[in-house]
XYZ file of C-alpha atoms in Angstrom:
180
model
C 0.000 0.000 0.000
C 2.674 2.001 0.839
C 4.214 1.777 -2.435
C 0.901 2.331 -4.502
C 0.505 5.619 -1.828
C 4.282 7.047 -3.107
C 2.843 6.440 -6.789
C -0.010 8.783 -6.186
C 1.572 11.272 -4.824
C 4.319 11.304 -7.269
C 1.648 11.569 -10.074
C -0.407 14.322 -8.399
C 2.644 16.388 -7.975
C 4.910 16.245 -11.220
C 1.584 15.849 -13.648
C -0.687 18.203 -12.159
C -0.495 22.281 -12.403
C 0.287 24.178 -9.264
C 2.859 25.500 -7.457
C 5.534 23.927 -5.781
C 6.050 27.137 -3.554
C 8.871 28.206 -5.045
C 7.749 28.567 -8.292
C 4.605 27.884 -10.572
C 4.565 24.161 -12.164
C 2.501 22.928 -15.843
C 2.670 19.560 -16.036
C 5.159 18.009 -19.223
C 3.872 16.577 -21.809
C 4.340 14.140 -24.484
C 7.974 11.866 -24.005
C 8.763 13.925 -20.972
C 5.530 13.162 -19.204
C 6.408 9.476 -20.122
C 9.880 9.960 -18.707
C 7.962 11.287 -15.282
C 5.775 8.866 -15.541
C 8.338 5.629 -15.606
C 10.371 7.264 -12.607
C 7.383 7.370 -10.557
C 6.369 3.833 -11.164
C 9.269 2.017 -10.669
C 8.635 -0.495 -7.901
C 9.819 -3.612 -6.694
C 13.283 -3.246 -9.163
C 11.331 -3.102 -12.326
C 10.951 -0.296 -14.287
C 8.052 0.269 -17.099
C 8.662 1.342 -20.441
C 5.908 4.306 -20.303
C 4.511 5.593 -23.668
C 3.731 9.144 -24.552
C -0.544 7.746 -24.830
C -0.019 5.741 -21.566
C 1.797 8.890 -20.177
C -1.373 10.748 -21.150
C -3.740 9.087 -19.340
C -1.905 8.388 -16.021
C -1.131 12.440 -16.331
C -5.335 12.640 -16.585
C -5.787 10.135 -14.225
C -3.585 12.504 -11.659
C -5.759 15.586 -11.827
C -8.634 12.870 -10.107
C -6.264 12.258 -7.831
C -5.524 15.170 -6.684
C -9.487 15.751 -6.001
C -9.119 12.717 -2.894
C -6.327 14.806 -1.405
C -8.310 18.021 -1.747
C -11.184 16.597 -0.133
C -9.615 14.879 2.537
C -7.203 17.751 3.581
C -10.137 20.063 3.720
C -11.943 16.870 6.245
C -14.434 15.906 3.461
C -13.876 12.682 3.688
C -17.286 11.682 2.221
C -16.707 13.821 -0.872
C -12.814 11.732 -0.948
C -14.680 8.257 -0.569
C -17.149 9.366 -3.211
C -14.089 10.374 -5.435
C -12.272 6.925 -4.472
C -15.166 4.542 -5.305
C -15.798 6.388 -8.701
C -11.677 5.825 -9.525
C -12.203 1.796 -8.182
C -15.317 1.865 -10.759
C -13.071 3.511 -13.752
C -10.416 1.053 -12.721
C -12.068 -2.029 -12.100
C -9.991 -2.683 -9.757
C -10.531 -6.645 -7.985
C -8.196 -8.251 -5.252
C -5.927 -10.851 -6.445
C -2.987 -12.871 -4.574
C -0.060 -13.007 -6.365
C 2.885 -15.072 -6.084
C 6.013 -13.237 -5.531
C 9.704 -13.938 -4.789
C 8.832 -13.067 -0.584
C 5.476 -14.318 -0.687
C 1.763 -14.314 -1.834
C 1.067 -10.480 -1.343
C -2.443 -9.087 -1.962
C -2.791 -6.836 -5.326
C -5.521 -4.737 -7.126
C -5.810 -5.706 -10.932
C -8.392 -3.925 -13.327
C -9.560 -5.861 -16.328
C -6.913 -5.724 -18.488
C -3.921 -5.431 -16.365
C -2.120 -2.960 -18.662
C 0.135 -0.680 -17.465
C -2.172 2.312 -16.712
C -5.242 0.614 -15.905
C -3.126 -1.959 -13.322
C -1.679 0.752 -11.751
C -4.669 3.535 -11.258
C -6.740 0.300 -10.208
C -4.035 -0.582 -7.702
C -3.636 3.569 -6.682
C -7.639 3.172 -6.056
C -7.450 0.352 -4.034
C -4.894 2.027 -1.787
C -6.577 4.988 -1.384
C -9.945 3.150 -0.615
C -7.841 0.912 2.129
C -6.575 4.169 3.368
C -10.112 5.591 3.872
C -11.943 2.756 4.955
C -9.349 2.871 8.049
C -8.011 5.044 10.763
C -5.453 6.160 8.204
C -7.904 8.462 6.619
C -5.987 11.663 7.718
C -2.737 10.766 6.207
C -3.670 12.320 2.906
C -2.480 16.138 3.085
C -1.627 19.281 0.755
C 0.911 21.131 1.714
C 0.480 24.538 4.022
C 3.172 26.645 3.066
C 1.310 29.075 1.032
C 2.084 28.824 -2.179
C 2.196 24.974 -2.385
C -0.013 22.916 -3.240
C 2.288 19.668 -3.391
C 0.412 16.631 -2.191
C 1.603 14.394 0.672
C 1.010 11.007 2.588
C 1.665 11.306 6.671
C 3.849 8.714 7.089
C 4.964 10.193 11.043
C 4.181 8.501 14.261
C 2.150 11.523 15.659
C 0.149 12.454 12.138
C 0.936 16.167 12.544
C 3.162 16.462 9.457
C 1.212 19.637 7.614
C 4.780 20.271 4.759
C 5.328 17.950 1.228
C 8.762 18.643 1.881
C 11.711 19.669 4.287
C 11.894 23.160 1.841
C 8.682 24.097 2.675
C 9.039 23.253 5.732
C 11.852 25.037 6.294
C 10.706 27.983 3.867
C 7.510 28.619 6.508
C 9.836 28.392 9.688
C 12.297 31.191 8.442
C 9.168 33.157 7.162
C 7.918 33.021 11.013
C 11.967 33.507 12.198
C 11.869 37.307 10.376
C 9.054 37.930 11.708
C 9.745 38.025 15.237
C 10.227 41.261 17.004
């Protein structure tokens, strides 16, 4: 799950417009967004060969995405599961045990089990198993104004509110010149 989590945020950030608080981001397109794409995806030692259509759609398949983390960081979590079960009806995404080299682990296939379809049904599933549990507040945006960078709360107390350790650190010198 944790893997399929990393995937969705790394979609939502490099494929969707915004701002990364520094500057102002447009997704790429065409063999670049492909190129995104395949680094984001790499899991478990293999990397996908990503084309520029399949690139496409996983970059369009990001934008929903980033709708779950909206509605969850703003505590609509009814609007996010509405969002998730629409994504695990797109998907078709249906449990499966796989045999792997550790184990039988538990995966979400859709239909066809292509590259973009096996990996947004997957990225539904997780989000859905992160919903339906007590994990439903580890889906954040980032508050350092600008950003709108997308994060999972991966810390023991759940109080992480930055995507990154530059905003982070961007907001506390902000508040540092501040002081009197």
């Amino acid at each position: 799950m944790e893997a399929l989590l990393a995937a969705a945020v790394g979609l939502v950030n490099h494929l969707t417009p915004g701002h990364d608080g520094v500057s102002p981001l447009q997704p790429p397109t065409g063999r670049a967004c492909s190129s995104v794409c395949a680094q984001v995806l790499v899991s478990q030692g293999r990397h996908p060969d990503v084309t520029e259509a399949q690139g496409a759609e996983l970059a369009s398949y990001a934008v929903l995405l980033r709708g779950v983390f909206a509605a969850t960081a703003a505590g609509a979590v009814g609007d996010a599961a509405r969002q998730v079960n629409d994504l695990l009806e797109r998907t078709g995404a249906r449990p499966r045990l796989d045999l792997a080299a550790d184990g039988w682990g538990l995966h979400f296939h859709g239909p066809d089990d292509g590259l973009v379809v096996g990996w947004s049904a997957g990225i539904a599933a997780a989000l859905a198993l992160c919903l339906g549990s007590d994990l439903a507040g580890v889906l954040g945006i980032c508050s350092a104004d600008p950003c709108d960078r997308v994060f999972v709360d991966g810390s023991r107390n759940g109080t992480r509110r930055f995507c990154s350790t530059r905003c982070q650190n961007r907001v506390k010198a902000a508040a540092h010149r501040r002081r009197p």
